[in-house]
Short mmCIF file of C-alpha atoms in Angstrom, two decimals:
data_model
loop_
_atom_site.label_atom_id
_atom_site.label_comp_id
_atom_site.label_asym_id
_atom_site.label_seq_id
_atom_site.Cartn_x
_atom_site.Cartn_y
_atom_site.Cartn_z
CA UNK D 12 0.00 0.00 0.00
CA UNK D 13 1.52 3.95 -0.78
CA UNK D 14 1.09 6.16 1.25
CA UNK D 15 0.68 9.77 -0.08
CA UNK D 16 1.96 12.51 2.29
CA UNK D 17 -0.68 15.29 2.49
CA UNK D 18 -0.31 18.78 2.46
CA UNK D 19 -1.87 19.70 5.75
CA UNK D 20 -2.50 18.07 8.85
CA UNK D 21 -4.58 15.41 7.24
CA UNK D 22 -4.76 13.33 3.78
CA UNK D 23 -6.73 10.89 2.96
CA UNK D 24 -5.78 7.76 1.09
CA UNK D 25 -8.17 6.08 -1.11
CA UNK D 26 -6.45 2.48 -2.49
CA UNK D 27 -8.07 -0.92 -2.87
CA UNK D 28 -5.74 -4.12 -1.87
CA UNK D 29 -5.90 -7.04 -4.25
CA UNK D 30 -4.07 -10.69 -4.29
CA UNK D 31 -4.92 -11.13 -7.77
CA UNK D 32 -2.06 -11.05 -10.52
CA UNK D 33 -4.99 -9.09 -12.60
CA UNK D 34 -7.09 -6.00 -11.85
CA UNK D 35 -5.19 -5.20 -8.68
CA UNK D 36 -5.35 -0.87 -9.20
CA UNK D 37 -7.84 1.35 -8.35
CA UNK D 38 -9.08 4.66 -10.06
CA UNK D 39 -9.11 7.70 -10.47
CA UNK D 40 -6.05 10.18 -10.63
CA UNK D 41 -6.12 12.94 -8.57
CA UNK D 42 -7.94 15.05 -10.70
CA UNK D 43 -11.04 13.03 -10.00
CA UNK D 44 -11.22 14.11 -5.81
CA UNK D 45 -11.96 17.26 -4.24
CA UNK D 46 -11.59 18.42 -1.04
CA UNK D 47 -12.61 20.66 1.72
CA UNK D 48 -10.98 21.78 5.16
CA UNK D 49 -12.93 23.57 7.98
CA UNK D 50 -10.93 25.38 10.90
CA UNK D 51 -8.58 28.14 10.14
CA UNK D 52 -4.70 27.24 8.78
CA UNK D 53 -6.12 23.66 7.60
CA UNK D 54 -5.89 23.49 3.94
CA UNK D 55 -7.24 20.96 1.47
CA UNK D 56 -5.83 17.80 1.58
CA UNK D 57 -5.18 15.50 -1.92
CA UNK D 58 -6.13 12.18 -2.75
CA UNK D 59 -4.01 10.16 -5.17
CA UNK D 60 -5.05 6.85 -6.68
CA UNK D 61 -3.54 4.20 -8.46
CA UNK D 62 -3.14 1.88 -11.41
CA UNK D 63 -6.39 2.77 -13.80
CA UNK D 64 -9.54 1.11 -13.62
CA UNK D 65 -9.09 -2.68 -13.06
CA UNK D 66 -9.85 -3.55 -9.54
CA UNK D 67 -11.31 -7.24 -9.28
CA UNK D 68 -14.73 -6.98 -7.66
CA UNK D 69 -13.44 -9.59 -4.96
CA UNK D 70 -11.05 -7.43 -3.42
CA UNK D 71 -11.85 -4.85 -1.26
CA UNK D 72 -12.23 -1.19 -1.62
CA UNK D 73 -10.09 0.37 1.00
CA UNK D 74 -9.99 4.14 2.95
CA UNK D 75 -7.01 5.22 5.01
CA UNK D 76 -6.73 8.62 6.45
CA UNK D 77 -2.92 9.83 7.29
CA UNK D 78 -2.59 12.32 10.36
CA UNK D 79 -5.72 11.69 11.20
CA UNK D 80 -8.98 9.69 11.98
CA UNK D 81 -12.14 8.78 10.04
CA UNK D 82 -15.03 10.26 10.73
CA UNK D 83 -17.54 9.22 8.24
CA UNK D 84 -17.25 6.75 4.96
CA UNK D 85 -19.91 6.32 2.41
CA UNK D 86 -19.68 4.22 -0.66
CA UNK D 87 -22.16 4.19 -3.49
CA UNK D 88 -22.91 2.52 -6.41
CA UNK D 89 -24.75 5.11 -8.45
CA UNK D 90 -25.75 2.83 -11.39
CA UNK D 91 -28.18 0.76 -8.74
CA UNK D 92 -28.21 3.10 -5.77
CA UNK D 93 -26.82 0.37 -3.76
CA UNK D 94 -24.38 1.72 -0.87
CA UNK D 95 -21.27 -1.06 0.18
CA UNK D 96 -20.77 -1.91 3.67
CA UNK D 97 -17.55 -1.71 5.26
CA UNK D 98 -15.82 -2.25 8.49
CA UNK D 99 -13.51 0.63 10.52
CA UNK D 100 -10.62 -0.13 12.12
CA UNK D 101 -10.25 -0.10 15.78
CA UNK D 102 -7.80 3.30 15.70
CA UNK D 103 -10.25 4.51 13.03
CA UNK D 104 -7.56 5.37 10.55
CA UNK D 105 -8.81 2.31 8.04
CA UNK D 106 -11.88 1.19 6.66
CA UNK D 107 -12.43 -1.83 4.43
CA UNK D 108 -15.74 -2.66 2.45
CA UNK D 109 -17.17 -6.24 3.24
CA UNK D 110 -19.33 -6.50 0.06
CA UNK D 111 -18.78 -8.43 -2.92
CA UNK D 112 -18.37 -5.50 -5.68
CA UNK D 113 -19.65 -5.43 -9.07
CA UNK D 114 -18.00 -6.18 -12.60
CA UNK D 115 -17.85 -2.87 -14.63
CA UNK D 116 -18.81 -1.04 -11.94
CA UNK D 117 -18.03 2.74 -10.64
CA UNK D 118 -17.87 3.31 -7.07
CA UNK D 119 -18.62 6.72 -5.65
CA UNK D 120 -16.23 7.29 -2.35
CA UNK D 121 -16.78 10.24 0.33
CA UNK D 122 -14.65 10.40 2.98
CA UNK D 123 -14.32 12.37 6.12
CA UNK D 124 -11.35 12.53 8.17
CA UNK D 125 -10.24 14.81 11.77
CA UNK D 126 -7.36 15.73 12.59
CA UNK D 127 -6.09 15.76 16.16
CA UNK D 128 -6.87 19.62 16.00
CA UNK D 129 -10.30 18.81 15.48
CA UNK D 130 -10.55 20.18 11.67
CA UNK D 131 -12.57 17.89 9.35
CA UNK D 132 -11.25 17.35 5.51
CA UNK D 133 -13.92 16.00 2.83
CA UNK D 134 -12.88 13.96 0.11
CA UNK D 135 -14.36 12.43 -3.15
CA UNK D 136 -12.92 10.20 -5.61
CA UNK D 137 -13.83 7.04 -8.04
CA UNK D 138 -13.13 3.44 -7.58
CA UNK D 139 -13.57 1.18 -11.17
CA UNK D 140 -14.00 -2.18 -11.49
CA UNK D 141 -12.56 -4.09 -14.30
CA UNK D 142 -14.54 -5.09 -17.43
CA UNK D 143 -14.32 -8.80 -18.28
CA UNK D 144 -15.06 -10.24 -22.04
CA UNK D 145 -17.63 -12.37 -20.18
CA UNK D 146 -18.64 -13.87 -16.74
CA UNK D 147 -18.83 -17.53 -16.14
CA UNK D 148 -21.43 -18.43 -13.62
CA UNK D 149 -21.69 -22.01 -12.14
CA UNK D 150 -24.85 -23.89 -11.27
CA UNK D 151 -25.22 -26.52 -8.89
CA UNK D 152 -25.52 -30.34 -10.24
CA UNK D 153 -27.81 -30.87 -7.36
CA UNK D 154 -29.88 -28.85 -5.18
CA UNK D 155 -27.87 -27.04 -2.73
CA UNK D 156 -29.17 -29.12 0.29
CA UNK D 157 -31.06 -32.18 0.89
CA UNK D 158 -30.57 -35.52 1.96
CA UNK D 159 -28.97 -38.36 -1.12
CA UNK D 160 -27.89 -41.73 -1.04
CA UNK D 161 -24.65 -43.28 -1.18
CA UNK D 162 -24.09 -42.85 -4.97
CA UNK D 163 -24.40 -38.96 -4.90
CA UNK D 164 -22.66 -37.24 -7.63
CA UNK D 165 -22.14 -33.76 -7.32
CA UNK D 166 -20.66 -31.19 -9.51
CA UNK D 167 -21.15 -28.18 -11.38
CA UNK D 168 -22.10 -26.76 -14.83
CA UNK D 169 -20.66 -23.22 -16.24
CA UNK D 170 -22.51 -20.59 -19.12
CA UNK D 171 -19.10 -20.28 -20.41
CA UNK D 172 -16.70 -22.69 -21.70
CA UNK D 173 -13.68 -22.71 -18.97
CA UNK D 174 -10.18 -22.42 -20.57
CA UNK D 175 -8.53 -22.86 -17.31
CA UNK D 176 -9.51 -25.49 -15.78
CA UNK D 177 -7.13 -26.56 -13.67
CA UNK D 178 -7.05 -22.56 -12.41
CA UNK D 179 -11.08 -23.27 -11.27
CA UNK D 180 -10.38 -26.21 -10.07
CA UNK D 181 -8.15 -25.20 -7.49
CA UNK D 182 -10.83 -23.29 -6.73
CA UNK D 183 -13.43 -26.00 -5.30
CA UNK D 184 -13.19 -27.55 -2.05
CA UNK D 185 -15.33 -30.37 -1.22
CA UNK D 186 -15.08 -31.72 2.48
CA UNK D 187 -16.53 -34.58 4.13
CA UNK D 188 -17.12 -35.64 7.51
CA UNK D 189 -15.60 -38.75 8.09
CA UNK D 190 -12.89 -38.05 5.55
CA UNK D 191 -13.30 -40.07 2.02
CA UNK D 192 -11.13 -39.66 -0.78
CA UNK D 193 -12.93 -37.85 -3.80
CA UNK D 194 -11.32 -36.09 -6.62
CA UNK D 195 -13.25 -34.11 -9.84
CA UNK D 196 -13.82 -35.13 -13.58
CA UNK D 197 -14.34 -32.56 -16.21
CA UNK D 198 -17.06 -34.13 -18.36
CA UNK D 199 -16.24 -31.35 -21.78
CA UNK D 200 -15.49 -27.96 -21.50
CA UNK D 201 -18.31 -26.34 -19.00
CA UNK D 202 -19.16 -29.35 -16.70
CA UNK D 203 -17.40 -31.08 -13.92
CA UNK D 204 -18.20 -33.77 -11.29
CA UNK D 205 -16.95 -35.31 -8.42
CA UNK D 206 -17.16 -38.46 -6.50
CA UNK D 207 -15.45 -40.20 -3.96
CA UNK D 208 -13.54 -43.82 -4.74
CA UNK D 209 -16.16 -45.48 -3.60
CA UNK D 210 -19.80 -45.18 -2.64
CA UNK D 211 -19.95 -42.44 0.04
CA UNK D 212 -20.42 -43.91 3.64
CA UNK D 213 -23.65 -44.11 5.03
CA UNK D 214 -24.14 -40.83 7.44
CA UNK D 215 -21.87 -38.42 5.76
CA UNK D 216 -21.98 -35.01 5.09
CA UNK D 217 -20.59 -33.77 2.48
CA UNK D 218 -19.96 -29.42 1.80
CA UNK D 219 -18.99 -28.18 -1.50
CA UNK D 220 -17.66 -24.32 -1.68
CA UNK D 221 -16.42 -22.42 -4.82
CA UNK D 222 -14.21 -19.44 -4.55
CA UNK D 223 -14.25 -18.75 -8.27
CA UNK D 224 -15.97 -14.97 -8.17
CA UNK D 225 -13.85 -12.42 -9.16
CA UNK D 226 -11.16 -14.85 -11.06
CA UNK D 227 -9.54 -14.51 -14.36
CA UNK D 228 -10.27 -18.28 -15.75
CA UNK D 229 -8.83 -17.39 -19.55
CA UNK D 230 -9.91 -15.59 -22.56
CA UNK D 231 -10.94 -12.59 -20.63
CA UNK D 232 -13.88 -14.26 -18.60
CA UNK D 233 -13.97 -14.10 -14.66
CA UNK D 234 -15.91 -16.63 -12.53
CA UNK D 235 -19.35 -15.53 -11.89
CA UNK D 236 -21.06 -15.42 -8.10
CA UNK D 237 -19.58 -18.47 -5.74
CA UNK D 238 -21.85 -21.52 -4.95
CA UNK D 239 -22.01 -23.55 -1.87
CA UNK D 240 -23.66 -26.75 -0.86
CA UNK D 241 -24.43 -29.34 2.15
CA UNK D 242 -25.40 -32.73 1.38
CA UNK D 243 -26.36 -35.06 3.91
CA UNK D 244 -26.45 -38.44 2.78
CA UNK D 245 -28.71 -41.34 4.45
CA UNK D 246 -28.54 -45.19 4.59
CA UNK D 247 -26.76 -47.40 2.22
CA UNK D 248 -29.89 -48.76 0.01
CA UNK D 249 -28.14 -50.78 -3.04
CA UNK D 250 -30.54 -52.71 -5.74
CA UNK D 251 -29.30 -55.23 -7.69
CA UNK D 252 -30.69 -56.11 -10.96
CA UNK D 253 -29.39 -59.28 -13.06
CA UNK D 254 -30.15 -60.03 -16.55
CA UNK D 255 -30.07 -63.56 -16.27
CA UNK D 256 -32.03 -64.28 -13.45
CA UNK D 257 -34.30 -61.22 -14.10
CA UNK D 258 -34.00 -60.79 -10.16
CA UNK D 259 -33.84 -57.27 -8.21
CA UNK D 260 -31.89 -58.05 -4.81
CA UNK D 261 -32.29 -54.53 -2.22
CA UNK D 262 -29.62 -54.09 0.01
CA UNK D 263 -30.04 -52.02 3.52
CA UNK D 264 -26.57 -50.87 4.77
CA UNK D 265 -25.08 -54.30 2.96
CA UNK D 266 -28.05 -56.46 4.12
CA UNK D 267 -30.68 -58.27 2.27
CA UNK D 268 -34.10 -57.39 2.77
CA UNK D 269 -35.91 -57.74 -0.85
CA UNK D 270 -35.75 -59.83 -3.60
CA UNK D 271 -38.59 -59.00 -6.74
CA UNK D 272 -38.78 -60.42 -10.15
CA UNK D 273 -38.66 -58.51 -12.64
CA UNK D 274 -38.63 -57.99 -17.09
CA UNK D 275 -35.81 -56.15 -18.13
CA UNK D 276 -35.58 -54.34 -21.83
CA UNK D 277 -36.10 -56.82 -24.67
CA UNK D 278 -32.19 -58.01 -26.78
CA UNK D 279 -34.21 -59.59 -29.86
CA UNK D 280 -34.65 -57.61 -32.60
CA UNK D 281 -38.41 -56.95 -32.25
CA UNK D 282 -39.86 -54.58 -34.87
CA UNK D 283 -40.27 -51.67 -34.70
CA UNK D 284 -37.94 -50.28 -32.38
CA UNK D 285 -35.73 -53.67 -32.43
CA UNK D 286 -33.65 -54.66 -29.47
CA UNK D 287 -33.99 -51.83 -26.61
CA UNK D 288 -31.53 -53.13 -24.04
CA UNK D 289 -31.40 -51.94 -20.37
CA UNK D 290 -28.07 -49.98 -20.22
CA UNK D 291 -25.69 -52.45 -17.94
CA UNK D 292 -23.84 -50.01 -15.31
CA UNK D 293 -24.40 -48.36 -11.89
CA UNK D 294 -27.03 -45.96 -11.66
CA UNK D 295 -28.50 -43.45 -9.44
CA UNK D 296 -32.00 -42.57 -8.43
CA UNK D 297 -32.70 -39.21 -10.18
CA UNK D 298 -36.28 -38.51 -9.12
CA UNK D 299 -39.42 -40.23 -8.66
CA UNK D 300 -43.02 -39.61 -10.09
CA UNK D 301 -45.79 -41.47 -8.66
CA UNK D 302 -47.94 -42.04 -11.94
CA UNK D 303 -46.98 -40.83 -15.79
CA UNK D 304 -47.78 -41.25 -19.13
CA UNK D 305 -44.85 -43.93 -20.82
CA UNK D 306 -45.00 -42.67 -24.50
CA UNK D 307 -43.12 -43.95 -27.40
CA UNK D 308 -42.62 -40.89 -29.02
CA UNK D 309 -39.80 -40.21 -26.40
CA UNK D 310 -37.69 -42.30 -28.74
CA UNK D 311 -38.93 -41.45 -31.94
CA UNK D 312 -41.84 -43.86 -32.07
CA UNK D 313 -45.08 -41.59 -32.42
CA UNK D 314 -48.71 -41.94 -32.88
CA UNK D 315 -49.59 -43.32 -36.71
CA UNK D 316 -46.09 -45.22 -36.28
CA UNK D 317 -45.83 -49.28 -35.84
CA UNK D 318 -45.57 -49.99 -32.33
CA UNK D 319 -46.42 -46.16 -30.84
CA UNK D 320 -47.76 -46.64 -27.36
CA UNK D 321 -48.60 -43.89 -24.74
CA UNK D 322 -49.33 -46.01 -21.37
CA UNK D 323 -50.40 -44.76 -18.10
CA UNK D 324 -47.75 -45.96 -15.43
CA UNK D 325 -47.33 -46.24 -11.57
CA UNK D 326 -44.89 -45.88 -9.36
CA UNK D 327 -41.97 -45.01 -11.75
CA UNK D 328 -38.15 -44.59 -10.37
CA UNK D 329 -36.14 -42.87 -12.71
CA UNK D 330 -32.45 -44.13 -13.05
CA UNK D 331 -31.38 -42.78 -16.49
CA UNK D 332 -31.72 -39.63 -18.36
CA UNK D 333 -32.33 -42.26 -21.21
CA UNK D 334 -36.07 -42.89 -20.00
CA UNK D 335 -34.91 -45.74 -17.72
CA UNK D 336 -37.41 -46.52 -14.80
CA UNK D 337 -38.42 -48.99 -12.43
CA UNK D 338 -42.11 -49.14 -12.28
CA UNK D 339 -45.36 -51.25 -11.73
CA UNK D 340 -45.74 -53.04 -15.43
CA UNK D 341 -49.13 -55.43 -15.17
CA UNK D 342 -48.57 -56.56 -18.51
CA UNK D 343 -45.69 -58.35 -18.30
CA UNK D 344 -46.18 -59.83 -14.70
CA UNK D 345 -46.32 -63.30 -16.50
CA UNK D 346 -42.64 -63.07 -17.78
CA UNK D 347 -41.41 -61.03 -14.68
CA UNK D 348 -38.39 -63.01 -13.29
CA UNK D 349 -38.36 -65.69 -16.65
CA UNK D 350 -38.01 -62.86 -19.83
CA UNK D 351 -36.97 -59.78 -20.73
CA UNK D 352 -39.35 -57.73 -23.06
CA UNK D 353 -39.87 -53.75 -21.80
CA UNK D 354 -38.43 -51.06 -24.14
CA UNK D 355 -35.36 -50.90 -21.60
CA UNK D 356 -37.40 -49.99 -18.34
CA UNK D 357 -37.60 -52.55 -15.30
CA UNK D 358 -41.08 -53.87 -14.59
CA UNK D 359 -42.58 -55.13 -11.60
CA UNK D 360 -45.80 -55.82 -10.20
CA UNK D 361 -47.86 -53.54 -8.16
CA UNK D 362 -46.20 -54.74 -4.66
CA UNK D 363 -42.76 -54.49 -5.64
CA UNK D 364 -42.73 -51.50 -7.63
CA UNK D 365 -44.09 -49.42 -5.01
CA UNK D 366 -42.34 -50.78 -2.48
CA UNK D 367 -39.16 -49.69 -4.41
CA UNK D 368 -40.98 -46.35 -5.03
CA UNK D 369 -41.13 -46.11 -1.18
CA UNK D 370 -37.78 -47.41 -0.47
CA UNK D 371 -35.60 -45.65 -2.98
CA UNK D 372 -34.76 -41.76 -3.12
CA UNK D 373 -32.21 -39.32 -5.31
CA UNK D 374 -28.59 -40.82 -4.90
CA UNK D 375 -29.61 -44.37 -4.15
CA UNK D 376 -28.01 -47.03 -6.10
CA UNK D 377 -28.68 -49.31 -8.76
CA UNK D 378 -26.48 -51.75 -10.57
CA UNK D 379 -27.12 -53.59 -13.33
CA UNK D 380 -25.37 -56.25 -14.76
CA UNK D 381 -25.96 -59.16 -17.53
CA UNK D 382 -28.39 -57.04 -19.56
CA UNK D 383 -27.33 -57.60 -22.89
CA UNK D 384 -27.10 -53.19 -23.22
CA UNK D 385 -24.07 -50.84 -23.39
CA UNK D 386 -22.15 -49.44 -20.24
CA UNK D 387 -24.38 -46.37 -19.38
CA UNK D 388 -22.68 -43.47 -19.91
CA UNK D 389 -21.36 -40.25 -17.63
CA UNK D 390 -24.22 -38.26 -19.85
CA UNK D 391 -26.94 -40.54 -19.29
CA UNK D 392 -27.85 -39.37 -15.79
CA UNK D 393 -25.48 -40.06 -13.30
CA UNK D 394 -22.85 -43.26 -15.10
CA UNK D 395 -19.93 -41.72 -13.40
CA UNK D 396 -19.63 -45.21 -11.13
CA UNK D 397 -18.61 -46.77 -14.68
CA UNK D 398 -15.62 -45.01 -14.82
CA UNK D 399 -12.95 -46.46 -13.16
CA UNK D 400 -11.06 -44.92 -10.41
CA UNK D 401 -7.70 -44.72 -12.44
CA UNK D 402 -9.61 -42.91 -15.19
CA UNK D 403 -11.75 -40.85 -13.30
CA UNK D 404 -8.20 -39.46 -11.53
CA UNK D 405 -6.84 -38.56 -15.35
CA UNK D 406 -10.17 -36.43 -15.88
CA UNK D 407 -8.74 -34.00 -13.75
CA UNK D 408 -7.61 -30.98 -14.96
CA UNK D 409 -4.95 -31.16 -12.20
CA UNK D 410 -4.34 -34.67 -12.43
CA UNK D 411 -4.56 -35.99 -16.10
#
C-alpha cells in the first residue's frame, strides 16, 4: 500500500488491496477528488489513486486517512443506488468494504477525516471495477441441500466454456465428515463432477464451496457469483438387478431385505424399435413420479407409427436420463423373473414396484449387470460409477 503525504494536517488515502495477478489498481487520478478543510490554517488535503480502472470486484475497496482519523465513509454505487458496507478499524484510521463488488462497476467514495486539532477534511474520488469479455457463472448439479444416497454425484455446470480449468479447479473444495477420498472429472469444456472412490459412507456429510468470483479463468472471462452446498447423505440402500435371473436383490446398509422379479428391456430384434436393451452399469435414483404417461414418441416412435404406445404408469423410479425406470408393469407380470421384453425400463408388479418407489430416493443405487445393453454413460444421468477410479483421476484438470 503507498502512502501519499498530504499537504496539511490530514490526507486521505483512497487504495483498494488485491491478491490477484490481474485487476489489482484502483481509479481515479487525482484530478477526480476534491476536497474541503474547515478550521482556520487547515488546507485541502489531496487524494491520489492508483493503477487505472481494473480492480477485481473480490477485493476490497479500502480508505485510510494519514494524520488523522475517520469520521464518516460512504460508498455508493450510483448505477443501482446500492451503498457497500464496510468495516472501521479499531484506531479509526482504516476502513475496508465487506461486500462483494460489481464487474464494470463505478464506485462513488466520500470520505471524512479529523485531525487531532479537530478540523474535518472531505474527500471524493472514483473506484472502477474491471470489465471482463464475459462472466462464467456455475450452477449446482444438485440442489444445494437435501438428503442423497450413497451414490451422490455432485458437480457443477458453467454458461461459459472454462479455458482454465485446472485454475477453477483449485478453486473448489469439497469436504466430508468422516474423511473419504474424492477427486473431480471434467465431463467437456463447462461441466465437472466429483465423486469419492467409492460409494460415500452411510451418514456423511458432504460441503462443497467455490471461490471462483472475481477470477480470471482465460480468454478474458472471470468466474461468476460463488456456490455452496451441504449434502447429507442417508442409509446405504443398493438394488441389484441381473439379466439372467431377471432378479432385483435390495440391500439395507449391505443387508438383504428384498428380492422381486422382474422384465428387463427386450435383446431380440423386435420390430419396430428392435432390441432396446437396459443400459448395464451403476445408476443413481434421479427422481421419482408417482404415476406418468410412458409414450413412445420419447424415442422417436409416435402416434400413426408401428408400435407407438402412450401407457399410463405407476410408481416409476427414474435411473437414467435415457427414459430408464423402475415401475409397476401389469402386462408383463407373467414373464417377470423368466423374460426380458420392456423397451429398456424394469417392470414389476404392483407390490414391488411401489415398495421400491417407497424405499428408494435421489442418490440411491442401482447396478445392473448381464443385460445384454451398453455401459451407461457419464451423460446418461449419473454413469460416473462406470468409470474407473484410475480414469476418473486422469479427468482432472490437475491430475490428467
Amino acid at each position: 500500500m503507498i502512502r501519499i503525504a498530504g499537504f496539511g494536517l490530514v490526507a486521505l488515502l483512497l487504495a483498494a488491496c488485491s491478491g490477484q495477478t490481474e485487476g489489482t489498481a484502483q481509479a481515479v487520478g487525482a484530478a477526480g477528488a476534491t476536497g474541503t478543510a474547515s478550521g482556520p490554517g487547515v488546507p485541502a488535503a489531496t487524494v491520489a489513486f492508483e493503477g487505472g480502472d481494473k480492480l477485481s470486484p473480490k477485493d476490497p475497496i479500502v480508505v485510510k486517512a494519514s494524520g488523522g482519523t475517520l469520521q464518516a465513509v460512504t460508498v455508493t454505487n450510483p448505477q443501482t443506488g446500492n451503498a457497500v458496507k464496510g468495516d472501521l478499524s479499531p484506531d479509526k484510521t482504516t476502513w475496508t468494504s465487506n461486500d462483494h463488488l460489481r464487474y464494470a462497476a463505478t464506485y462513488q467514495v466520500a470520505a471524512t477525516a479529523v485531525n487531532q486539532a479537530g478540523a474535518a477534511t472531505e474527500q471524493h474520488g472514483e473506484v472502477h471495477t474491471l470489465k471482463p469479455a464475459g462472466v462464467a457463472t456455475a450452477s449446482l448439479f444438485q440442489p444445494a441441500s437435501g438428503d442423497f444416497g450413497v451414490g451422490l454425484i455432485i458437480g457443477l455446470k458453467f454458461d461459459h466454456d472454462i479455458t482454465d480449468k485446472a485454475a477453477v479447479e483449485k478453486s473448489f473444495k469439497v469436504t466430508s465428515s468422516p474423511a473419504q477420498e474424492g477427486g473431480w472429472y471434467w465431463v467437456g469444456k463447462r461441466e465437472v463432477h466429483f465423486r469419492p472412490q467409492e460409494y460415500w459412507k452411510a451418514g456423511s456429510t458432504v460441503k462443497l464451496e467455490t471461490t471462483t468470483f472475481g477470477m480470471p479463468i482465460g480468454g478474458g472471462v472471470y468466474g461468476g457469483q460463488d456456490v455452496s452446498a451441504t449434502y447429507k447423505v442417508h442409509d446405504s440402500w443398493i438394488a441389484k438387478a441381473d439379466g439372467k435371473t431377471h432378479q432385483i436383490k435390495a440391500f439395507h446398509n449391505g443387508q438383504l431385505v428384498k428380492t422381486a422379479p422382474t422384465s428387463m428391456g427386450k435383446t431380440a430384434d423386435t420390430p419396430p424399435r428392435g432390441p432396446t436393451p437396459t443400459f448395464n452399469g451403476t445408476h443413481t435414483v434421479l427422481g421419482k413420479e408417482e404415476h406418468k404417461i410412458m409414450d413412445s414418441c420419447s424415442y422417436g416412435v409416435c402416434e400413426g407409427d408401428p408400435g407407438y404406445y402412450s401407457a399410463p404408469e405407476n410408481w416409476n423410479v427414474r435411473i437414467s436420463n435415457d427414459g430408464e425406470y423402475l415401475h409397476e408393469n401389469l402386462k408383463t407380470v407373467g414373464v417377470q423373473g423368466s423374460a426380458n421384453v420392456s423397451n429398456g425400463c424394469l417392470n414389476m408388479n404392483t407390490e414391488n414396484a411401489k415398495w421400491f418407489f417407497d424405499t428408494f430416493n435421489v442418490g440411491d443405487v442401482v447396478e445392473v449387470t448381464n443385460s445384454g445393453g451398453p455401459q451407461l454413460s457419464i451423460n446418461n444421468g449419473h454413469g460416473d460409477w462406470g468409470i474407473s477410479w484410475s480414469a476418473w483421476q486422469a479427468g482432472s484438470a490437475l491430475r490428467g
